[in-house]
Amino acid sequence: MTYDNANIFAKILRGEIPCHKVYEDQDTIAFMDIMPQAPGHMLVVPKAASRNLLDADPATLGKLMAVVQKVAVAAKAAFAADGVRISQFNEAPAGQTVFHLHVHVIPMHEGQRLGHHGGKQEDGAVLAANAEKMKATLAKV
Ligand code: 5GP
C-alpha cells in the first residue's frame, strides 16, 4: 500500500483546505474532527507522510504520542470530561477512511454513548467554539 498525497489530511497539512486547528508544532498538528463522535472530538496528525501506524517511522510515533497526551489532558479539562478515548485505525477493514496517520482524541462523559464514526458534519461555528476552548486550555497546561 502506498501513500497518496491527495488525501484530505495531506491537503489540510499543505493549507489547501481549512481546518479548526487547536495545536501545531514542528512535527504535529491537531484539529477538530469535522464529524465529531462527541463534542470536542479531535485528530492529532503527524506532518510526516505515512498511511497509518503500520508504515510510520517509530520516531514519528514517539513525537505524535507526546502530543496525543498533551491534547488528551487538555481535552479532559476543556470539556469537563470524565475520561478520554484514544483510537486509531489501520486500513479500511479496521475502520480507516483517511489514509494519512492520525489519532482520534474524544472527550467522554459518564453514561455517554458515542455517535457514529464518520456520521454527521458539525456546524462550523460549533467546531470553531470548541477549537477556541481547547486553545485557551492548551495555553494554560
Ligand atoms: P478514520 O476513519 O480514517 O480513522 O477517521 C477519519 C476521520 O477524519 C473521521 O473521524 C472523519 O470525521 C474525519 N474527517 C474526514 N474528512 C475530514 C475533513 O475534511 N476535515 C476534518 N477536520 N476531519 C475530517
Coordinates of N, CA and C and ligand atoms in Angstrom, one line a residue:
M1 N 0.9 -1.2 0.0 CA 0.0 0.0 0.0 C 0.9 1.2 0.0
T2 N 0.6 2.2 -0.9 CA 1.4 3.4 -0.9 C 0.7 4.6 -0.4
Y3 N 1.5 5.6 -0.1 CA 0.9 6.8 0.4 C 0.4 7.7 -0.7
D4 N -0.8 8.2 -0.7 CA -1.3 9.0 -1.7 C -1.4 10.5 -1.2
N5 N -0.6 11.4 -1.7 CA -0.6 12.7 -1.1 C -1.8 13.6 -1.5
A6 N -2.8 13.0 -2.2 CA -4.0 13.7 -2.4 C -5.1 13.5 -1.3
N7 N -4.7 12.8 -0.3 CA -5.6 12.5 0.8 C -6.0 13.8 1.6
I8 N -7.1 13.8 2.2 CA -7.7 15.1 2.8 C -6.7 15.7 3.9
F9 N -6.1 14.9 4.7 CA -5.2 15.4 5.7 C -3.9 16.0 5.1
A10 N -3.4 15.4 4.0 CA -2.3 16.0 3.3 C -2.7 17.4 2.8
K11 N -3.9 17.5 2.3 CA -4.4 18.8 1.8 C -4.5 19.8 3.0
I12 N -4.9 19.4 4.1 CA -5.0 20.2 5.3 C -3.6 20.6 5.7
L13 N -2.7 19.7 5.7 CA -1.3 20.0 6.1 C -0.6 21.0 5.1
R14 N -1.0 20.9 3.8 CA -0.4 21.9 2.8 C -1.2 23.2 2.8
G15 N -2.2 23.3 3.7 CA -3.0 24.5 3.7 C -4.0 24.7 2.5
E16 N -4.2 23.6 1.8 CA -5.1 23.7 0.6 C -6.6 23.7 1.0
I17 N -6.9 23.1 2.2 CA -8.3 23.1 2.7 C -8.2 23.5 4.2
P18 N -9.2 24.2 4.7 CA -9.2 24.7 6.0 C -9.4 23.7 7.1
C19 N -9.1 23.9 8.3 CA -9.4 23.1 9.5 C -9.5 24.0 10.7
H20 N -10.1 23.5 11.7 CA -10.2 24.2 13.0 C -9.0 23.7 13.9
K21 N -7.9 24.4 13.7 CA -6.7 23.9 14.3 C -6.6 24.3 15.8
V22 N -6.1 23.3 16.6 CA -6.0 23.6 18.1 C -4.6 23.6 18.5
Y23 N -3.7 23.0 17.7 CA -2.3 22.9 18.2 C -1.4 22.6 17.0
E24 N -0.2 23.2 17.0 CA 0.8 22.9 15.9 C 2.2 23.1 16.5
D25 N 3.1 22.1 16.2 CA 4.5 22.3 16.4 C 5.2 21.9 15.1
Q26 N 6.5 21.7 15.2 CA 7.3 21.4 14.0 C 6.9 20.1 13.3
D27 N 6.4 19.1 14.1 CA 6.2 17.8 13.6 C 4.7 17.4 13.6
T28 N 3.8 18.1 14.3 CA 2.5 17.5 14.5 C 1.5 18.7 14.5
I29 N 0.3 18.4 14.0 CA -0.9 19.3 14.2 C -2.0 18.6 14.8
A30 N -2.9 19.3 15.5 CA -4.2 18.8 16.0 C -5.3 19.7 15.6
F31 N -6.4 19.1 15.1 CA -7.6 19.9 14.7 C -8.9 19.2 15.0
M32 N -10.0 19.9 15.0 CA -11.3 19.4 15.3 C -11.7 18.4 14.2
D33 N -12.2 17.2 14.6 CA -12.8 16.3 13.6 C -14.1 17.0 13.1
I34 N -14.3 17.0 11.7 CA -15.4 17.6 11.1 C -16.8 16.9 11.4
M35 N -16.7 15.6 11.7 CA -17.8 14.8 12.0 C -17.6 14.2 13.4
P36 N -17.7 15.0 14.4 CA -17.3 14.5 15.8 C -18.3 13.4 16.3
Q37 N -17.7 12.4 16.9 CA -18.5 11.4 17.6 C -18.9 11.8 18.9
A38 N -18.3 12.9 19.5 CA -18.8 13.5 20.7 C -18.2 14.9 20.6
P39 N -18.8 15.9 21.4 CA -18.3 17.3 21.4 C -16.8 17.3 21.8
G40 N -16.0 18.0 21.0 CA -14.6 18.1 21.3 C -13.7 17.0 20.7
H41 N -14.3 16.2 19.8 CA -13.5 15.1 19.1 C -12.5 15.8 18.2
M42 N -11.2 15.4 18.5 CA -10.1 16.0 17.7 C -9.2 14.9 17.1
L43 N -8.4 15.3 16.1 CA -7.5 14.4 15.4 C -6.1 15.0 15.6
V44 N -5.2 14.1 16.0 CA -3.8 14.5 16.1 C -3.0 13.9 14.9
V45 N -2.3 14.7 14.2 CA -1.8 14.2 12.9 C -0.3 14.6 12.7
P46 N 0.6 13.6 12.4 CA 2.0 14.0 12.2 C 2.1 14.6 10.8
K47 N 3.1 15.5 10.7 CA 3.3 16.2 9.4 C 4.0 15.2 8.4
A48 N 4.8 14.3 9.0 CA 5.5 13.3 8.1 C 4.4 12.4 7.5
A49 N 4.7 12.0 6.2 CA 3.7 11.2 5.5 C 3.8 9.7 5.8
S50 N 2.7 9.1 6.2 CA 2.6 7.7 6.3 C 1.1 7.4 6.2
R51 N 0.8 6.2 5.6 CA -0.7 5.8 5.5 C -1.3 5.7 6.9
N52 N -0.5 5.1 7.8 CA -1.1 4.8 9.2 C 0.1 4.4 10.1
L53 N -0.3 3.8 11.2 CA 0.8 3.4 12.2 C 1.7 2.3 11.6
L54 N 1.2 1.5 10.7 CA 1.9 0.3 10.2 C 3.2 0.7 9.4
D55 N 3.1 1.8 8.7 CA 4.3 2.2 7.9 C 5.0 3.4 8.4
A56 N 4.6 3.9 9.6 CA 5.2 5.1 10.2 C 6.6 4.9 10.7
D57 N 7.4 5.9 10.7 CA 8.7 5.9 11.4 C 8.5 5.9 12.9
P58 N 9.1 5.0 13.6 CA 8.9 5.0 15.1 C 9.2 6.3 15.7
A59 N 10.2 7.1 15.2 CA 10.5 8.4 15.8 C 9.2 9.4 15.6
T60 N 8.5 9.2 14.5 CA 7.3 10.0 14.3 C 6.2 9.6 15.3
L61 N 6.1 8.3 15.6 CA 5.1 7.8 16.6 C 5.4 8.4 17.9
G62 N 6.7 8.5 18.3 CA 7.1 9.0 19.6 C 6.6 10.4 19.8
K63 N 6.9 11.2 18.8 CA 6.5 12.7 18.9 C 5.0 12.8 18.8
L64 N 4.4 12.0 18.0 CA 2.9 12.0 17.9 C 2.2 11.7 19.2
M65 N 2.7 10.6 19.9 CA 2.0 10.2 21.1 C 2.2 11.3 22.2
A66 N 3.4 12.0 22.2 CA 3.6 13.0 23.2 C 2.5 14.1 23.0
V67 N 2.2 14.4 21.8 CA 1.2 15.4 21.5 C -0.2 14.9 21.8
V68 N -0.5 13.6 21.5 CA -1.8 13.0 21.9 C -2.0 13.1 23.4
Q69 N -1.0 12.9 24.2 CA -1.1 13.0 25.6 C -1.4 14.4 26.0
K70 N -0.7 15.4 25.5 CA -0.9 16.8 25.8 C -2.4 17.2 25.4
V71 N -2.8 16.8 24.2 CA -4.2 17.2 23.8 C -5.2 16.5 24.6
A72 N -5.0 15.2 25.0 CA -5.9 14.5 25.8 C -6.1 15.1 27.2
V73 N -5.0 15.5 27.8 CA -5.1 16.1 29.1 C -5.8 17.4 29.0
A74 N -5.5 18.2 28.0 CA -6.2 19.5 27.8 C -7.7 19.3 27.5
A75 N -8.0 18.2 26.7 CA -9.4 18.0 26.3 C -10.2 17.6 27.5
K76 N -9.7 16.8 28.4 CA -10.4 16.4 29.6 C -10.8 17.7 30.5
A77 N -9.9 18.6 30.5 CA -10.1 19.8 31.3 C -11.1 20.7 30.5
A78 N -10.8 20.9 29.2 CA -11.6 21.9 28.4 C -13.0 21.5 28.3
F79 N -13.3 20.2 28.2 CA -14.7 19.8 28.0 C -15.3 19.1 29.3
A80 N -14.6 19.4 30.4 CA -15.0 18.8 31.7 C -15.4 17.4 31.6
A81 N -14.5 16.6 30.9 CA -14.8 15.2 30.6 C -14.5 14.3 31.8
D82 N -15.1 13.1 31.8 CA -14.8 12.1 32.9 C -13.7 11.2 32.4
G83 N -13.4 11.2 31.1 CA -12.4 10.3 30.5 C -12.1 10.7 29.1
V84 N -11.1 10.1 28.5 CA -10.8 10.5 27.1 C -10.5 9.2 26.4
R85 N -11.2 9.0 25.2 CA -11.0 7.8 24.4 C -9.9 8.2 23.3
I86 N -9.0 7.3 23.2 CA -7.9 7.5 22.1 C -8.1 6.3 21.2
S87 N -8.3 6.6 19.9 CA -8.5 5.5 18.9 C -7.7 5.8 17.6
Q88 N -7.4 4.7 16.9 CA -6.5 4.8 15.7 C -6.7 3.6 14.9
F89 N -7.0 3.8 13.6 CA -7.4 2.7 12.7 C -6.4 2.5 11.6
N90 N -6.1 1.2 11.3 CA -5.1 0.9 10.2 C -5.7 0.1 9.1
E91 N -5.9 0.8 8.0 CA -6.5 0.2 6.7 C -8.0 0.1 6.9
A92 N -8.7 0.1 5.7 CA -10.1 0.1 5.6 C -10.9 -0.9 6.4
P93 N -10.4 -2.2 6.4 CA -11.2 -3.2 7.2 C -11.2 -2.9 8.7
A94 N -10.2 -2.1 9.1 CA -10.1 -1.8 10.6 C -10.9 -0.5 10.8
G95 N -11.4 0.2 9.8 CA -12.2 1.4 10.0 C -11.5 2.6 9.5
Q96 N -10.3 2.5 8.9 CA -9.7 3.8 8.5 C -10.3 4.3 7.2
T97 N -10.6 5.6 7.2 CA -11.2 6.2 6.0 C -10.3 7.3 5.4
V98 N -9.4 7.8 6.1 CA -8.4 8.8 5.6 C -7.0 8.2 5.8
F99 N -6.3 8.2 4.6 CA -5.1 7.4 4.6 C -3.8 8.2 4.8
H100 N -3.8 9.0 5.9 CA -2.7 9.7 6.5 C -2.8 9.4 8.0
L101 N -1.7 8.9 8.6 CA -1.8 8.6 10.0 C -2.4 9.6 10.9
H102 N -3.3 9.2 11.7 CA -4.0 10.2 12.7 C -4.5 9.4 13.9
V103 N -4.6 10.1 15.0 CA -5.1 9.5 16.3 C -6.3 10.4 16.7
H104 N -7.4 9.7 17.0 CA -8.6 10.3 17.5 C -8.5 10.6 19.0
V105 N -8.9 11.8 19.4 CA -8.9 12.1 20.9 C -10.4 12.5 21.1
I106 N -11.1 11.8 21.9 CA -12.5 12.0 22.1 C -12.8 12.2 23.6
P107 N -13.2 13.4 24.1 CA -13.6 13.5 25.5 C -14.9 12.7 25.7
M108 N -14.9 12.0 26.9 CA -16.0 11.2 27.2 C -16.7 11.6 28.5
H109 N -18.0 11.5 28.6 CA -18.7 11.8 29.8 C -19.4 10.5 30.3
E110 N -19.5 10.4 31.6 CA -20.2 9.3 32.3 C -21.5 9.0 31.6
G111 N -21.8 7.8 31.2 CA -23.1 7.4 30.6 C -23.2 7.8 29.1
Q112 N -22.2 8.5 28.5 CA -22.4 9.0 27.2 C -22.2 7.9 26.2
R113 N -23.1 7.9 25.1 CA -22.9 6.9 24.0 C -22.2 7.7 22.8
L114 N -21.2 7.1 22.2 CA -20.6 7.8 21.1 C -21.4 7.8 19.9
G115 N -21.4 8.9 19.1 CA -22.0 9.0 17.8 C -21.4 8.1 16.8
H116 N -22.0 8.0 15.6 CA -21.5 7.1 14.6 C -20.1 7.6 14.1
H117 N -19.2 6.7 13.8 CA -17.9 7.1 13.2 C -18.2 7.6 11.7
G118 N -17.7 8.8 11.5 CA -18.0 9.4 10.2 C -19.5 9.7 10.0
G119 N -20.1 10.1 11.0 CA -21.6 10.4 11.0 C -21.9 11.8 10.4
K120 N -22.4 12.6 11.2 CA -23.0 13.9 10.7 C -21.9 15.0 10.8
Q121 N -21.9 15.9 9.8 CA -20.9 17.0 9.8 C -21.4 18.1 10.8
E122 N -20.5 18.5 11.6 CA -20.8 19.5 12.7 C -20.8 20.9 12.1
D123 N -21.7 21.8 12.7 CA -21.7 23.2 12.3 C -20.4 23.8 12.5
G124 N -19.9 24.7 11.6 CA -18.6 25.3 11.7 C -18.5 26.2 12.9
A125 N -19.5 26.8 13.3 CA -19.5 27.7 14.5 C -19.2 26.9 15.8
V126 N -19.8 25.7 15.8 CA -19.6 24.8 17.0 C -18.1 24.4 17.0
L127 N -17.6 23.9 15.8 CA -16.2 23.5 15.8 C -15.3 24.6 16.1
A128 N -15.6 25.8 15.7 CA -14.7 27.0 16.0 C -14.7 27.3 17.5
A129 N -15.9 27.2 18.1 CA -16.0 27.5 19.5 C -15.2 26.4 20.3
N130 N -15.4 25.2 19.9 CA -14.6 24.1 20.6 C -13.1 24.2 20.4
A131 N -12.7 24.6 19.2 CA -11.3 24.9 19.0 C -10.7 26.0 19.9
E132 N -11.5 27.0 20.0 CA -11.1 28.2 20.9 C -11.0 27.7 22.4
K133 N -11.9 26.9 22.8 CA -11.9 26.4 24.2 C -10.7 25.5 24.4
M134 N -10.3 24.7 23.4 CA -9.1 23.9 23.5 C -7.8 24.7 23.5
K135 N -7.8 25.7 22.6 CA -6.6 26.6 22.5 C -6.4 27.3 23.8
A136 N -7.4 27.8 24.4 CA -7.3 28.5 25.7 C -6.8 27.6 26.8
T137 N -7.3 26.3 26.8 CA -6.9 25.4 27.8 C -5.4 24.9 27.6
L138 N -5.0 24.7 26.3 CA -3.7 24.3 26.0 C -2.7 25.4 26.4
A139 N -3.1 26.6 26.3 CA -2.2 27.7 26.7 C -1.9 27.7 28.2
K140 N -2.8 27.1 28.9 CA -2.6 27.1 30.4 C -1.9 25.8 30.9
V141 N -2.0 24.7 30.2 CA -1.4 23.4 30.7 C 0.1 23.2 30.3
Ligands
5GP1 P1 -10.5 7.3 10.2 O1 -11.7 6.5 10.0 O2 -9.6 7.4 9.0 O3 -9.8 6.9 11.4 O4 -11.0 8.8 10.6 C1 -11.0 9.9 9.7 C2 -11.7 11.0 10.5 O5 -11.5 12.2 9.7 C3 -13.2 10.8 10.7 O6 -13.5 10.9 12.0 C4 -13.8 12.0 9.9 O7 -14.9 12.5 10.5 C5 -12.6 13.0 9.8 N1 -12.6 13.8 8.6 C6 -12.9 13.4 7.3 N2 -12.7 14.4 6.5 C7 -12.4 15.5 7.2 C8 -12.1 16.8 6.9 O8 -12.2 17.3 5.7 N3 -11.8 17.7 7.9 C9 -11.7 17.2 9.2 N4 -11.3 18.1 10.1 N5 -12.0 15.9 9.6 C10 -12.3 15.1 8.6

